[in-house]
MMTF fields as JSON, N, C-alpha, C and O atoms, coordinates in Angstrom:
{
  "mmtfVersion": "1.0.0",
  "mmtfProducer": "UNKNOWN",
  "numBonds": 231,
  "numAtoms": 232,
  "numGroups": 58,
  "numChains": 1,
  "numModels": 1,
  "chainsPerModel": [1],
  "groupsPerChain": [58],
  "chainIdList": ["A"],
  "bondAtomList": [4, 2, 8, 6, 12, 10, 16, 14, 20, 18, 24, 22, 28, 26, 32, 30, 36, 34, 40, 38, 44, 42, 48, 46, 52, 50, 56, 54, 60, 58, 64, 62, 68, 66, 72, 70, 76, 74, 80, 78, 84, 82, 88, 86, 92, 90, 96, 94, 100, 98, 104, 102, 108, 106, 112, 110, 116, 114, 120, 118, 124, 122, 128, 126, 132, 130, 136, 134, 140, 138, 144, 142, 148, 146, 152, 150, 156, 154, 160, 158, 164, 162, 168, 166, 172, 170, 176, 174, 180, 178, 184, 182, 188, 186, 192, 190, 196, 194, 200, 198, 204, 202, 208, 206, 212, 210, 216, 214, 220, 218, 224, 222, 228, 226],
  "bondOrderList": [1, 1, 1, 1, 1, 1, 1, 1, 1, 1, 1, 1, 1, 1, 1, 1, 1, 1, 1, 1, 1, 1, 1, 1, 1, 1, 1, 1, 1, 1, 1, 1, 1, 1, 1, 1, 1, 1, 1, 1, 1, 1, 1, 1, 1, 1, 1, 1, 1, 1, 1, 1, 1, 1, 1, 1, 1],
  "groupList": [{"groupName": "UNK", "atomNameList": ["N", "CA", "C", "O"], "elementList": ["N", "C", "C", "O"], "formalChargeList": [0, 0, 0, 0], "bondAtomList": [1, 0, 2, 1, 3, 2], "bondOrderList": [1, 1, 2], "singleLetterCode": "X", "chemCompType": "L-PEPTIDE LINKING"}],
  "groupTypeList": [0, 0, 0, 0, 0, 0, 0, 0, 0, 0, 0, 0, 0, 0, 0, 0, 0, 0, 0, 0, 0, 0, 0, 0, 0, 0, 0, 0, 0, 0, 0, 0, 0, 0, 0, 0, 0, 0, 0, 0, 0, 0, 0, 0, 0, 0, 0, 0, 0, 0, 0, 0, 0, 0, 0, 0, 0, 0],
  "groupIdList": [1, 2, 3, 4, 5, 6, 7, 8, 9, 10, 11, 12, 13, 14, 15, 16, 17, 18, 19, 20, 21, 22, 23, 24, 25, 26, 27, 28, 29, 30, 31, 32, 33, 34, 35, 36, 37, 38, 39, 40, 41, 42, 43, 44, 45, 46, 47, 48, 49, 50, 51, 52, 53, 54, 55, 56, 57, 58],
  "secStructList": [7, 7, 7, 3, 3, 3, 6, 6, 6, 7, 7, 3, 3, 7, 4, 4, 4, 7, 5, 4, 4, 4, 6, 5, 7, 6, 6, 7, 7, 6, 6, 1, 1, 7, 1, 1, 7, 5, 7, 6, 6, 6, 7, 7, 5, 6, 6, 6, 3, 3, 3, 7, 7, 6, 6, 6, 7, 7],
  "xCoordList": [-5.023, -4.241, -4.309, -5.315, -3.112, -3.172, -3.402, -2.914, -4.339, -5.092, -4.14, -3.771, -3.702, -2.979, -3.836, -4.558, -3.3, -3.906, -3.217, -2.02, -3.766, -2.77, -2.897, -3.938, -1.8, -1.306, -2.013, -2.331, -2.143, -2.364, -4.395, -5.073, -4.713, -6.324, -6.791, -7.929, -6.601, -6.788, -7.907, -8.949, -7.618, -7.86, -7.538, -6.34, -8.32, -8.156, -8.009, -8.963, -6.464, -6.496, -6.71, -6.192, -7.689, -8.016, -7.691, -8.664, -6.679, -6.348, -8.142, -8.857, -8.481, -9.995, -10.735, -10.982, -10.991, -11.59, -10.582, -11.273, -9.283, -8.76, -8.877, -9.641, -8.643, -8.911, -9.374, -8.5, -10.635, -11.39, -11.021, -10.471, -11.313, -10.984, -9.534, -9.362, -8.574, -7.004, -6.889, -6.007, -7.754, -7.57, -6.78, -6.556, -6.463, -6.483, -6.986, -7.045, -7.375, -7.866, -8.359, -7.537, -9.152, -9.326, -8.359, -8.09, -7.804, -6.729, -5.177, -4.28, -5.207, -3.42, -3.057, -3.788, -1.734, -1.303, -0.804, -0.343, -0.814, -0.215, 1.296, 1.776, 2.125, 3.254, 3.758, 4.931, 2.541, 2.451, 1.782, 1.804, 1.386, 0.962, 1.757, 2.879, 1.858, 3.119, 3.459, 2.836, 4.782, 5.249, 4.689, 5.034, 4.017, 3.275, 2.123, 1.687, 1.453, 0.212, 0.432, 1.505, -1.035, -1.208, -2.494, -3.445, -2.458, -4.014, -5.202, -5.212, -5.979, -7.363, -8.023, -8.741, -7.748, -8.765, -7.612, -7.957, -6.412, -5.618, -3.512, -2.649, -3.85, -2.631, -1.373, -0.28, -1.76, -0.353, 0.32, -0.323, 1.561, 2.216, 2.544, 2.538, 2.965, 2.665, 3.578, 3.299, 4.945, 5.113, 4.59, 5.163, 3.581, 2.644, 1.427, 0.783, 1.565, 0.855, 1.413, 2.611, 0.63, 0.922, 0.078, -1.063, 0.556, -0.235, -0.746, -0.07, -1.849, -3.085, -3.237, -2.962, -3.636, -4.559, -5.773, -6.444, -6.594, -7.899, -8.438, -9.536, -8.244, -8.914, -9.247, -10.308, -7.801, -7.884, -8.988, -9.45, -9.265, -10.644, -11.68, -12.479, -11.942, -13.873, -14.036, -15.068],
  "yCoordList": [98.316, 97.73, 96.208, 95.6, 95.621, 94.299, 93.418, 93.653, 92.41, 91.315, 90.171, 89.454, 89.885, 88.927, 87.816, 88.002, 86.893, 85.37, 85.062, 85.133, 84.458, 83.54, 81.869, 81.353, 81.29, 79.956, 79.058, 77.893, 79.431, 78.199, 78.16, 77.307, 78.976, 79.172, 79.807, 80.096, 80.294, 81.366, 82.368, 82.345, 83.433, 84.236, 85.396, 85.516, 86.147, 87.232, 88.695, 89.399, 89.062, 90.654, 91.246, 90.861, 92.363, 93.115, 94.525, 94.993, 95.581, 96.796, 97.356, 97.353, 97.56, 98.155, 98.284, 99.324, 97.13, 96.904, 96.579, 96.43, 96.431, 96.343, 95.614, 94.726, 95.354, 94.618, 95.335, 95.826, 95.546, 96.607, 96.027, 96.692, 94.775, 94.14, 93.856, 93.207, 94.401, 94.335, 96.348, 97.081, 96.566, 97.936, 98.754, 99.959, 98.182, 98.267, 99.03, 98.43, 99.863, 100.753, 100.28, 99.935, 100.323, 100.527, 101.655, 102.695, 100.957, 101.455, 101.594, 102.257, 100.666, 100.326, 99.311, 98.343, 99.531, 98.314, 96.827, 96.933, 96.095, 95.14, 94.905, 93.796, 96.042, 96.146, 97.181, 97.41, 97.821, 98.554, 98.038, 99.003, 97.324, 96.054, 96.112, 96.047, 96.225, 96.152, 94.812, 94.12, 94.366, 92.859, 92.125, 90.964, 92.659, 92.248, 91.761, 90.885, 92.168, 91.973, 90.333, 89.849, 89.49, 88.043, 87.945, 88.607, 86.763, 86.643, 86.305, 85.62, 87.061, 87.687, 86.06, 85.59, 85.426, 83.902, 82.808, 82.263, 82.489, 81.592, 81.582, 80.82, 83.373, 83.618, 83.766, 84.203, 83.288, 82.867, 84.607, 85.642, 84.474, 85.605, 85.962, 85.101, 87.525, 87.867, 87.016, 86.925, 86.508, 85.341, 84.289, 83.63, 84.131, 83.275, 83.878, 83.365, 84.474, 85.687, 85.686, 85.882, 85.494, 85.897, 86.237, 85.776, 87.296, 87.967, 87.423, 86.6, 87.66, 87.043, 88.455, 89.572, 88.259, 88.459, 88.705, 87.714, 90.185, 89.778, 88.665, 88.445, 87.821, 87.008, 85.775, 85.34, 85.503, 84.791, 84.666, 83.685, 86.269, 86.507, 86.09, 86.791, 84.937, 83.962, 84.43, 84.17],
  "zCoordList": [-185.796, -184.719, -184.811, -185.176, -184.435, -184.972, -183.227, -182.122, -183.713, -182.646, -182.223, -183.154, -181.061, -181.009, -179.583, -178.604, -180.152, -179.636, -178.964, -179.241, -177.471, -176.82, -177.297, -177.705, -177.166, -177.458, -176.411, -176.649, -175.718, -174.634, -174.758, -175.331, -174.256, -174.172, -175.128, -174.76, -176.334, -177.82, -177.561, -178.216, -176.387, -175.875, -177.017, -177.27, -177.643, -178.457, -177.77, -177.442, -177.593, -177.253, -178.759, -179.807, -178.522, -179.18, -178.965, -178.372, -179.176, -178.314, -178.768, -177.767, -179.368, -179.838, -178.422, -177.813, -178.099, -177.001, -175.733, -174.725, -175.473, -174.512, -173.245, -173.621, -171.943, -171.042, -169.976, -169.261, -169.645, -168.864, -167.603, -166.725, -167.478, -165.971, -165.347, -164.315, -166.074, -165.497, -165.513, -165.066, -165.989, -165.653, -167.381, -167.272, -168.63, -170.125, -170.76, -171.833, -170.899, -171.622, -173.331, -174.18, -173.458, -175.167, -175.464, -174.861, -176.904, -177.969, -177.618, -178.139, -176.474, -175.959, -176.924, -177.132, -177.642, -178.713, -178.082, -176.946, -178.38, -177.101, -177.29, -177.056, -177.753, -177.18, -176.18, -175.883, -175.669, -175.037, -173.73, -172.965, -173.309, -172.385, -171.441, -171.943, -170.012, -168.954, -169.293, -170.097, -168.454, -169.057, -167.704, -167.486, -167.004, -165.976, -166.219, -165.472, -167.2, -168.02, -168.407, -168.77, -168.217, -168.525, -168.861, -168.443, -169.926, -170.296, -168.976, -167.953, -169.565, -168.132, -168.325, -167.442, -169.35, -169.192, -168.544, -167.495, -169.038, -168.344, -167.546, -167.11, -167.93, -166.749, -167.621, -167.26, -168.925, -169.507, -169.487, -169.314, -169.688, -170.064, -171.251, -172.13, -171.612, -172.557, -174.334, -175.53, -173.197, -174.415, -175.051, -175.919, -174.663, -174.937, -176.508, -177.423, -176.262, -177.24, -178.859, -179.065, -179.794, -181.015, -181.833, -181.795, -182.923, -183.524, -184.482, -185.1, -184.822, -185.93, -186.94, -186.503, -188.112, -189.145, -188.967, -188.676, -189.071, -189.017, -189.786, -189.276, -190.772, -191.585, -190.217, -189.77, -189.857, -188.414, -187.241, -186.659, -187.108, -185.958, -186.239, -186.862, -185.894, -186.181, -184.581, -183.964]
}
């Protein structure tokens, strides 16, 4: 499953681990994400978001 980054705060969604505290489940893809869904560290929305490379994930 591929990891995507937000732009603004480089907040790593990971579906693996998912967003326990918006209520996310581990192994949701993040195009599967409501469009209601915003990053849990700075709000941004999900356009804000782009996908990374694991080589990317430090």
């Amino acid at each position: 499953m591929e990891k995507w980054r937000c732009a603004v705060c480089m907040y790593i969604y990971d579906p693996k681990i998912g967003d326990l505290e918006s209520g996310i489940e581990p192994g949701l893809p993040f195009n599967d994400l409501p469009e209601t869904w915003g990053c849990p560290e700075c709000g941004a929305s999900k356009d804000f978001f782009e996908q990374i490379e694991d080589a990317q994930y430090i």
